[in-house]
Amino acid sequence: MSALPEQYQRYAQPFGQRPVQPAEIQLYDEQDPVVWIPGAYGEMVPVRKSQAPAPMPRPPARDLTPQPLLDPMAQRMIGGGVGIGAAGAGLGYGMGQMFAGVALMGTSGLLLLLGLLLAAGMRGKSVVNVHQEVHNHNRWFGRNTTNL
């Protein structure tokens, strides 16, 4: 054993003859477990479980059942015959509004429309032709001459 350096002599003693060194004893239940959470730079960081942030609550499950094409209340009203009377009344009201506009057009609106069409037609129609030639002369070493 003397061939070993002095710093390794204590490890070379036989197993039964090693001196006992007192150490602190910590029971399993006394230690807070360590969890690994993602750090600020993307690496996983060990943190005591009591100091870790609270886990994010799980969002409630979404209802993915297909919805009906029409509202169930509307289906019942149409099935009961209420929709037939309401549709007829709405159609009649809309047609009345349309014919009222056409009737007004016959009195003063027609003159206004005719005046607008005549004013647009009386505007002089002028045709402008622009003829422009560009002559660009390229020379050596980046010299360019442009004539219009």
Coordinates of N, CA, C and O in Angstrom, one line a residue:
M1 N 0.8 -1.2 0.0 CA 0.0 0.0 0.0 C 0.8 1.2 0.0 O 0.3 2.3 -0.3
S2 N 2.0 1.2 0.3 CA 2.9 2.3 0.3 C 3.3 2.8 -1.1 O 3.8 3.9 -1.3
A3 N 2.9 2.0 -2.1 CA 3.3 2.4 -3.5 C 2.3 3.4 -4.0 O 2.5 4.2 -4.9
L4 N 1.1 3.6 -3.3 CA 0.1 4.6 -3.8 C 0.5 5.9 -3.2 O 1.1 6.0 -2.1
P5 N 0.1 7.0 -3.9 CA 0.3 8.3 -3.4 C -0.5 8.5 -2.1 O -1.5 7.8 -1.8
E6 N 0.0 9.4 -1.3 CA -0.6 9.6 0.1 C -2.1 10.0 0.0 O -2.9 9.6 0.9
Q7 N -2.5 10.7 -1.0 CA -3.9 11.2 -1.1 C -4.9 10.0 -1.4 O -6.1 10.1 -1.1
Y8 N -4.4 8.9 -1.9 CA -5.2 7.7 -2.2 C -5.1 6.6 -1.1 O -5.7 5.6 -1.2
Q9 N -4.2 6.8 -0.1 CA -4.0 5.8 0.9 C -5.3 5.4 1.7 O -5.5 4.2 1.9
R10 N -6.1 6.4 2.0 CA -7.3 6.0 2.8 C -8.3 5.2 2.0 O -9.1 4.5 2.6
Y11 N -8.3 5.3 0.7 CA -9.2 4.5 -0.1 C -8.7 3.0 -0.3 O -9.5 2.2 -0.7
A12 N -7.5 2.8 -0.1 CA -6.9 1.5 -0.3 C -7.0 0.6 0.9 O -6.6 -0.6 0.8
Q13 N -7.5 1.0 2.0 CA -7.7 0.2 3.2 C -8.7 -0.9 2.9 O -9.6 -0.7 2.2
P14 N -8.6 -2.0 3.5 CA -9.6 -3.1 3.4 C -11.0 -2.5 3.8 O -11.1 -1.7 4.7
F15 N -12.0 -3.2 3.3 CA -13.4 -2.7 3.5 C -13.8 -2.6 5.0 O -14.4 -1.7 5.5
G16 N -13.5 -3.6 5.7 CA -13.9 -3.7 7.1 C -13.1 -2.7 8.0 O -13.5 -2.4 9.1
Q17 N -12.0 -2.2 7.6 CA -11.2 -1.4 8.5 C -11.3 0.1 8.2 O -10.5 0.9 8.8
R18 N -12.2 0.5 7.4 CA -12.4 2.0 7.1 C -12.9 2.7 8.3 O -13.8 2.1 8.9
P19 N -12.5 3.9 8.5 CA -13.1 4.6 9.7 C -14.5 5.1 9.3 O -14.7 5.5 8.2
V20 N -15.4 5.1 10.3 CA -16.7 5.5 10.0 C -16.8 7.0 10.2 O -16.3 7.6 11.2
Q21 N -17.4 7.7 9.1 CA -17.5 9.2 9.2 C -19.0 9.5 9.4 O -19.9 9.0 8.7
P22 N -19.3 10.3 10.4 CA -20.7 10.7 10.6 C -21.2 11.5 9.5 O -20.5 12.3 8.9
A23 N -22.5 11.3 9.1 CA -23.1 12.0 8.0 C -24.6 12.4 8.4 O -25.2 11.7 9.3
E24 N -25.1 13.4 7.8 CA -26.5 13.8 8.1 C -27.4 12.8 7.5 O -27.2 12.4 6.3
I25 N -28.5 12.4 8.2 CA -29.4 11.4 7.7 C -30.7 12.2 7.3 O -31.2 13.0 8.1
Q26 N -31.2 12.0 6.2 CA -32.4 12.6 5.7 C -33.3 11.5 5.2 O -33.0 10.7 4.3
L27 N -34.5 11.5 5.8 CA -35.5 10.5 5.4 C -36.1 10.8 4.1 O -36.2 12.0 3.7
Y28 N -36.7 9.8 3.4 CA -37.3 10.0 2.1 C -38.5 11.0 2.2 O -38.6 11.8 1.3
D29 N -39.3 10.9 3.2 CA -40.5 11.7 3.3 C -40.2 13.2 3.6 O -41.0 14.0 3.5
E30 N -39.0 13.4 4.2 CA -38.6 14.8 4.6 C -38.2 15.6 3.4 O -38.1 16.8 3.5
Q31 N -37.8 15.0 2.3 CA -37.2 15.7 1.2 C -38.4 16.1 0.2 O -39.2 15.2 -0.1
D32 N -38.4 17.3 -0.2 CA -39.4 17.7 -1.2 C -38.9 17.2 -2.6 O -37.7 17.4 -3.0
P33 N -39.8 16.6 -3.4 CA -39.3 16.0 -4.7 C -38.9 17.1 -5.7 O -39.4 18.3 -5.6
V34 N -38.1 16.8 -6.6 CA -37.7 17.8 -7.6 C -38.4 17.5 -8.9 O -38.5 16.3 -9.3
V35 N -38.9 18.6 -9.5 CA -39.6 18.4 -10.8 C -38.8 19.3 -11.8 O -38.1 20.2 -11.4
W36 N -38.9 18.9 -13.1 CA -38.1 19.6 -14.1 C -39.1 20.4 -14.9 O -40.1 19.9 -15.4
I37 N -38.9 21.8 -15.0 CA -39.8 22.6 -15.7 C -39.0 23.4 -16.8 O -37.8 23.5 -16.7
P38 N -39.6 23.8 -17.9 CA -38.8 24.5 -18.9 C -38.4 25.9 -18.4 O -39.1 26.6 -17.8
G39 N -37.1 26.2 -18.7 CA -36.5 27.5 -18.2 C -36.8 28.6 -19.2 O -37.5 28.4 -20.2
A40 N -36.2 29.7 -19.0 CA -36.3 30.9 -19.8 C -35.7 30.7 -21.2 O -36.1 31.4 -22.2
Y41 N -34.7 29.9 -21.3 CA -34.0 29.8 -22.6 C -34.2 28.4 -23.2 O -33.5 28.0 -24.1
G42 N -35.3 27.7 -22.8 CA -35.6 26.5 -23.5 C -35.1 25.2 -22.8 O -35.5 24.1 -23.2
E43 N -34.2 25.3 -21.9 CA -33.6 24.1 -21.2 C -34.5 23.8 -20.0 O -35.3 24.6 -19.5
M44 N -34.4 22.5 -19.6 CA -35.2 22.1 -18.5 C -34.4 22.4 -17.2 O -33.2 22.1 -17.1
V45 N -35.1 22.9 -16.2 CA -34.5 23.4 -14.9 C -35.1 22.6 -13.8 O -36.3 22.5 -13.7
P46 N -34.2 22.1 -12.9 CA -34.8 21.4 -11.7 C -35.3 22.4 -10.7 O -34.6 23.3 -10.3
V47 N -36.5 22.1 -10.1 CA -37.1 23.0 -9.1 C -37.8 22.1 -8.1 O -38.4 21.1 -8.5
R48 N -37.7 22.5 -6.8 CA -38.4 21.8 -5.8 C -39.9 21.9 -6.1 O -40.4 22.9 -6.5
K49 N -40.7 20.8 -5.9 CA -42.1 20.8 -6.2 C -42.9 21.8 -5.5 O -43.8 22.4 -6.0
S50 N -42.5 22.2 -4.3 CA -43.2 23.2 -3.5 C -43.0 24.6 -4.1 O -43.8 25.5 -3.8
Q51 N -41.9 24.8 -4.8 CA -41.6 26.1 -5.4 C -42.0 26.2 -6.8 O -41.9 27.3 -7.4
A52 N -42.4 25.2 -7.4 CA -42.8 25.2 -8.8 C -44.1 26.0 -9.0 O -45.0 26.0 -8.1
P53 N -44.3 26.6 -10.2 CA -45.5 27.3 -10.4 C -46.7 26.3 -10.5 O -46.5 25.2 -10.9
A54 N -47.9 26.8 -10.2 CA -49.0 26.0 -10.3 C -49.3 25.5 -11.7 O -49.1 26.3 -12.7
P55 N -49.7 24.3 -11.9 CA -49.9 23.8 -13.3 C -51.1 24.6 -13.9 O -52.0 25.0 -13.2
M56 N -51.1 24.7 -15.2 CA -52.1 25.4 -15.9 C -53.4 24.6 -15.9 O -53.3 23.4 -16.1
P57 N -54.6 25.2 -15.6 CA -55.8 24.3 -15.6 C -56.1 23.8 -16.9 O -56.0 24.6 -17.9
R58 N -56.6 22.6 -17.0 CA -57.0 22.1 -18.3 C -58.3 22.7 -18.8 O -59.3 22.9 -18.0
P59 N -58.3 23.2 -20.0 CA -59.6 23.8 -20.5 C -60.7 22.8 -20.6 O -60.5 21.6 -20.8
P60 N -61.9 23.3 -20.5 CA -63.0 22.3 -20.6 C -63.2 21.7 -22.0 O -62.8 22.4 -23.0
A61 N -63.7 20.6 -22.1 CA -63.8 19.9 -23.3 C -64.8 20.6 -24.2 O -65.9 21.1 -23.7
R62 N -64.5 20.7 -25.5 CA -65.5 21.3 -26.4 C -66.5 20.4 -26.9 O -66.2 19.2 -27.1
D63 N -67.7 20.9 -27.2 CA -68.8 20.1 -27.7 C -68.6 20.1 -29.2 O -68.8 21.1 -29.9
L64 N -68.2 18.9 -29.8 CA -68.0 18.8 -31.2 C -69.1 18.1 -32.0 O -68.9 17.7 -33.1
T65 N -70.3 18.0 -31.4 CA -71.4 17.4 -32.1 C -71.9 18.4 -33.2 O -71.9 19.6 -33.0
P66 N -72.2 17.8 -34.3 CA -72.7 18.7 -35.4 C -74.0 19.5 -35.0 O -74.9 18.9 -34.4
Q67 N -74.1 20.7 -35.4 CA -75.2 21.5 -35.1 C -76.3 21.4 -36.2 O -75.9 21.1 -37.3
P68 N -77.6 21.5 -35.8 CA -78.6 21.4 -36.9 C -78.5 22.6 -37.9 O -78.0 23.7 -37.5
L69 N -79.0 22.3 -39.1 CA -78.9 23.3 -40.1 C -79.8 24.5 -39.8 O -79.4 25.7 -40.0
L70 N -81.0 24.3 -39.3 CA -81.9 25.3 -38.9 C -82.2 25.2 -37.4 O -82.0 24.2 -36.8
D71 N -82.5 26.3 -36.8 CA -82.8 26.4 -35.4 C -84.0 25.5 -35.1 O -85.0 25.5 -35.9
P72 N -83.9 24.7 -34.0 CA -85.1 23.8 -33.8 C -86.4 24.5 -33.6 O -87.4 24.0 -34.0
M73 N -86.4 25.7 -33.0 CA -87.6 26.4 -32.8 C -88.2 26.8 -34.2 O -89.4 26.8 -34.4
A74 N -87.3 27.3 -35.1 CA -87.8 27.7 -36.4 C -88.3 26.4 -37.2 O -89.3 26.6 -37.9
Q75 N -87.7 25.3 -37.0 CA -88.2 24.1 -37.6 C -89.6 23.8 -37.1 O -90.5 23.4 -37.9
R76 N -89.9 23.9 -35.8 CA -91.2 23.6 -35.3 C -92.2 24.6 -35.8 O -93.4 24.3 -36.1
M77 N -91.8 25.9 -35.9 CA -92.8 26.9 -36.4 C -93.1 26.7 -37.9 O -94.3 26.8 -38.3
I78 N -92.1 26.4 -38.7 CA -92.4 26.1 -40.1 C -93.2 24.8 -40.2 O -94.2 24.7 -41.0
G79 N -92.9 23.8 -39.4 CA -93.7 22.6 -39.5 C -95.1 22.8 -39.0 O -96.0 22.1 -39.5
G80 N -95.4 23.7 -38.1 CA -96.7 24.0 -37.7 C -97.5 24.9 -38.6 O -98.7 25.1 -38.4
G81 N -96.9 25.4 -39.6 CA -97.7 26.2 -40.6 C -97.5 27.7 -40.3 O -98.1 28.5 -41.1
V82 N -96.9 28.1 -39.3 CA -96.7 29.5 -39.0 C -95.8 30.2 -40.0 O -96.0 31.3 -40.4
G83 N -94.9 29.5 -40.5 CA -93.9 30.0 -41.5 C -94.6 30.3 -42.8 O -94.2 31.3 -43.5
I84 N -95.6 29.6 -43.2 CA -96.2 29.8 -44.5 C -96.9 31.2 -44.5 O -96.8 32.0 -45.4
G85 N -97.7 31.5 -43.4 CA -98.4 32.8 -43.4 C -97.4 33.9 -43.3 O -97.6 35.0 -43.9
A86 N -96.3 33.8 -42.5 CA -95.3 34.8 -42.3 C -94.6 35.1 -43.6 O -94.3 36.2 -43.9
A87 N -94.3 34.0 -44.3 CA -93.5 34.2 -45.6 C -94.4 34.9 -46.6 O -93.9 35.8 -47.3
G88 N -95.7 34.6 -46.6 CA -96.6 35.2 -47.6 C -96.7 36.7 -47.2 O -96.8 37.5 -48.1
A89 N -96.8 37.0 -46.0 CA -97.0 38.4 -45.6 C -95.7 39.2 -45.9 O -95.8 40.3 -46.4
G90 N -94.6 38.6 -45.6 CA -93.3 39.3 -45.9 C -93.1 39.5 -47.4 O -92.6 40.5 -47.8
L91 N -93.5 38.5 -48.2 CA -93.3 38.6 -49.6 C -94.3 39.7 -50.2 O -93.8 40.5 -51.0
G92 N -95.5 39.8 -49.7 CA -96.4 40.8 -50.1 C -95.9 42.2 -49.7 O -96.0 43.1 -50.5
Y93 N -95.4 42.3 -48.6 CA -94.9 43.6 -48.1 C -93.7 44.1 -49.0 O -93.7 45.2 -49.4
G94 N -92.8 43.2 -49.3 CA -91.6 43.5 -50.1 C -92.0 43.9 -51.5 O -91.5 44.9 -52.1
M95 N -93.0 43.2 -52.1 CA -93.4 43.5 -53.5 C -94.1 44.9 -53.5 O -94.0 45.7 -54.4
G96 N -94.9 45.2 -52.4 CA -95.5 46.5 -52.4 C -94.5 47.6 -52.3 O -94.7 48.7 -53.0
Q97 N -93.4 47.4 -51.6 CA -92.4 48.5 -51.5 C -91.7 48.6 -52.9 O -91.4 49.8 -53.3
M98 N -91.5 47.5 -53.5 CA -90.8 47.6 -54.9 C -91.7 48.4 -55.9 O -91.3 49.3 -56.6
F99 N -93.0 48.1 -55.9 CA -93.9 48.7 -56.8 C -94.2 50.2 -56.5 O -94.4 51.0 -57.4
A100 N -94.1 50.5 -55.2 CA -94.2 51.9 -54.8 C -93.0 52.7 -55.4 O -93.2 53.9 -55.9
G101 N -91.8 52.2 -55.4 CA -90.7 52.9 -56.0 C -90.8 53.0 -57.5 O -90.5 54.1 -58.0
V102 N -91.4 52.0 -58.1 CA -91.6 52.1 -59.6 C -92.6 53.2 -59.9 O -92.5 53.9 -60.9
A103 N -93.7 53.2 -59.1 CA -94.7 54.2 -59.3 C -94.2 55.6 -59.1 O -94.5 56.5 -59.9
L104 N -93.4 55.9 -58.2 CA -92.8 57.2 -58.0 C -91.8 57.5 -59.1 O -91.7 58.7 -59.5
M105 N -91.2 56.6 -59.7 CA -90.3 56.8 -60.8 C -91.1 57.3 -62.0 O -90.5 58.1 -62.8
G106 N -92.3 57.0 -62.2 CA -93.1 57.4 -63.3 C -93.4 58.9 -63.3 O -93.6 59.5 -64.3
T107 N -93.5 59.6 -62.1 CA -93.8 61.0 -62.0 C -92.6 61.9 -62.1 O -92.4 62.5 -63.2
S108 N -91.9 62.0 -61.1 CA -90.8 63.0 -61.1 C -89.4 62.3 -61.3 O -88.5 62.9 -61.8
G109 N -89.3 61.0 -60.8 CA -88.1 60.3 -60.9 C -87.6 60.1 -62.4 O -86.4 60.1 -62.7
L110 N -88.6 59.9 -63.2 CA -88.3 59.6 -64.6 C -87.6 60.8 -65.3 O -86.7 60.7 -66.0
L111 N -88.2 62.0 -65.0 CA -87.6 63.3 -65.5 C -86.2 63.5 -65.0 O -85.3 63.9 -65.7
L112 N -86.0 63.2 -63.7 CA -84.6 63.3 -63.1 C -83.7 62.3 -63.8 O -82.5 62.7 -64.1
L113 N -84.0 61.1 -64.0 CA -83.2 60.1 -64.7 C -82.9 60.5 -66.1 O -81.8 60.4 -66.6
L114 N -83.9 61.0 -66.8 CA -83.7 61.5 -68.2 C -82.7 62.7 -68.3 O -81.9 62.7 -69.1
G115 N -82.9 63.6 -67.3 CA -82.0 64.7 -67.3 C -80.5 64.3 -67.0 O -79.6 64.8 -67.6
L116 N -80.3 63.3 -66.1 CA -79.0 62.8 -65.9 C -78.4 62.2 -67.1 O -77.2 62.3 -67.4
L117 N -79.2 61.4 -67.8 CA -78.7 60.7 -69.0 C -78.3 61.7 -70.1 O -77.3 61.6 -70.8
L118 N -79.1 62.8 -70.3 CA -78.8 63.8 -71.3 C -77.6 64.6 -70.9 O -76.8 64.9 -71.8
A119 N -77.4 64.9 -69.6 CA -76.3 65.7 -69.2 C -75.0 64.8 -69.4 O -73.9 65.4 -69.8
A120 N -75.1 63.6 -69.2 CA -73.9 62.7 -69.5 C -73.6 62.6 -71.0 O -72.4 62.5 -71.4
G121 N -74.6 62.6 -71.8 CA -74.4 62.5 -73.2 C -74.0 63.8 -73.9 O -73.3 63.8 -74.9
M122 N -74.3 64.9 -73.3 CA -73.9 66.2 -73.8 C -72.5 66.5 -73.6 O -71.9 67.5 -74.2
R123 N -71.9 65.9 -72.6 CA -70.5 66.1 -72.4 C -69.7 65.8 -73.6 O -69.9 64.8 -74.3
G124 N -68.8 66.7 -73.9 CA -68.0 66.5 -75.1 C -67.1 65.3 -75.0 O -66.4 65.1 -74.0
K125 N -67.1 64.5 -76.0 CA -66.2 63.4 -76.0 C -64.9 63.8 -76.7 O -64.9 64.0 -77.9
S126 N -63.8 63.8 -76.0 CA -62.6 64.2 -76.6 C -61.6 63.1 -76.5 O -61.5 62.4 -75.5
V127 N -60.8 62.9 -77.6 CA -59.8 61.8 -77.6 C -58.5 62.5 -77.6 O -58.2 63.4 -78.4
V128 N -57.6 62.1 -76.7 CA -56.3 62.6 -76.6 C -55.3 61.5 -76.9 O -55.3 60.4 -76.3
N129 N -54.4 61.7 -77.9 CA -53.4 60.7 -78.2 C -52.1 61.3 -77.8 O -51.7 62.4 -78.3
V130 N -51.3 60.6 -77.1 CA -50.0 61.1 -76.6 C -49.0 60.1 -77.3 O -49.0 58.9 -77.1
H131 N -48.1 60.7 -78.0 CA -47.0 60.0 -78.7 C -45.7 60.5 -78.1 O -45.4 61.6 -78.2
Q132 N -45.0 59.6 -77.5 CA -43.8 60.0 -76.8 C -42.7 58.9 -77.2 O -42.9 57.7 -77.1
E133 N -41.6 59.4 -77.6 CA -40.4 58.5 -78.0 C -39.3 58.8 -77.0 O -39.0 59.9 -76.6
V134 N -38.7 57.7 -76.5 CA -37.6 57.8 -75.6 C -36.4 57.1 -76.3 O -36.5 56.0 -76.7
H135 N -35.4 57.9 -76.4 CA -34.1 57.4 -77.0 C -33.1 57.3 -75.9 O -32.7 58.3 -75.4
N136 N -32.6 56.1 -75.6 CA -31.6 56.0 -74.6 C -30.3 55.4 -75.3 O -30.3 54.4 -75.9
H137 N -29.2 56.2 -75.1 CA -27.9 55.8 -75.7 C -27.0 55.3 -74.6 O -26.6 56.1 -73.7
N138 N -26.6 54.0 -74.6 CA -25.7 53.5 -73.6 C -24.3 53.4 -74.2 O -24.1 53.0 -75.3
R139 N -23.4 53.9 -73.4 CA -22.0 53.9 -73.8 C -21.1 53.1 -72.8 O -21.6 52.6 -71.8
W140 N -19.8 53.1 -73.0 CA -18.9 52.4 -72.1 C -18.9 53.1 -70.8 O -19.1 54.3 -70.6
F141 N -18.5 52.3 -69.7 CA -18.3 52.8 -68.4 C -19.5 53.4 -67.8 O -19.4 54.4 -67.0
G142 N -20.7 53.0 -68.1 CA -21.9 53.4 -67.5 C -22.4 54.8 -67.9 O -23.3 55.3 -67.3
R143 N -22.0 55.3 -69.0 CA -22.5 56.6 -69.5 C -23.7 56.3 -70.3 O -23.7 55.6 -71.3
N144 N -24.8 57.0 -69.9 CA -26.1 56.9 -70.6 C -26.6 58.3 -71.0 O -26.4 59.3 -70.3
T145 N -27.2 58.4 -72.2 CA -27.8 59.6 -72.6 C -29.2 59.3 -73.0 O -29.5 58.5 -73.8
T146 N -30.2 60.1 -72.4 CA -31.6 59.8 -72.7 C -32.2 61.1 -73.3 O -32.0 62.2 -72.8
N147 N -32.8 60.9 -74.5 CA -33.5 62.0 -75.2 C -35.0 61.7 -75.3 O -35.4 60.6 -75.7
L148 N -35.8 62.6 -74.9 CA -37.3 62.5 -75.1 C -37.8 63.1 -76.4 O -37.3 64.1 -76.8

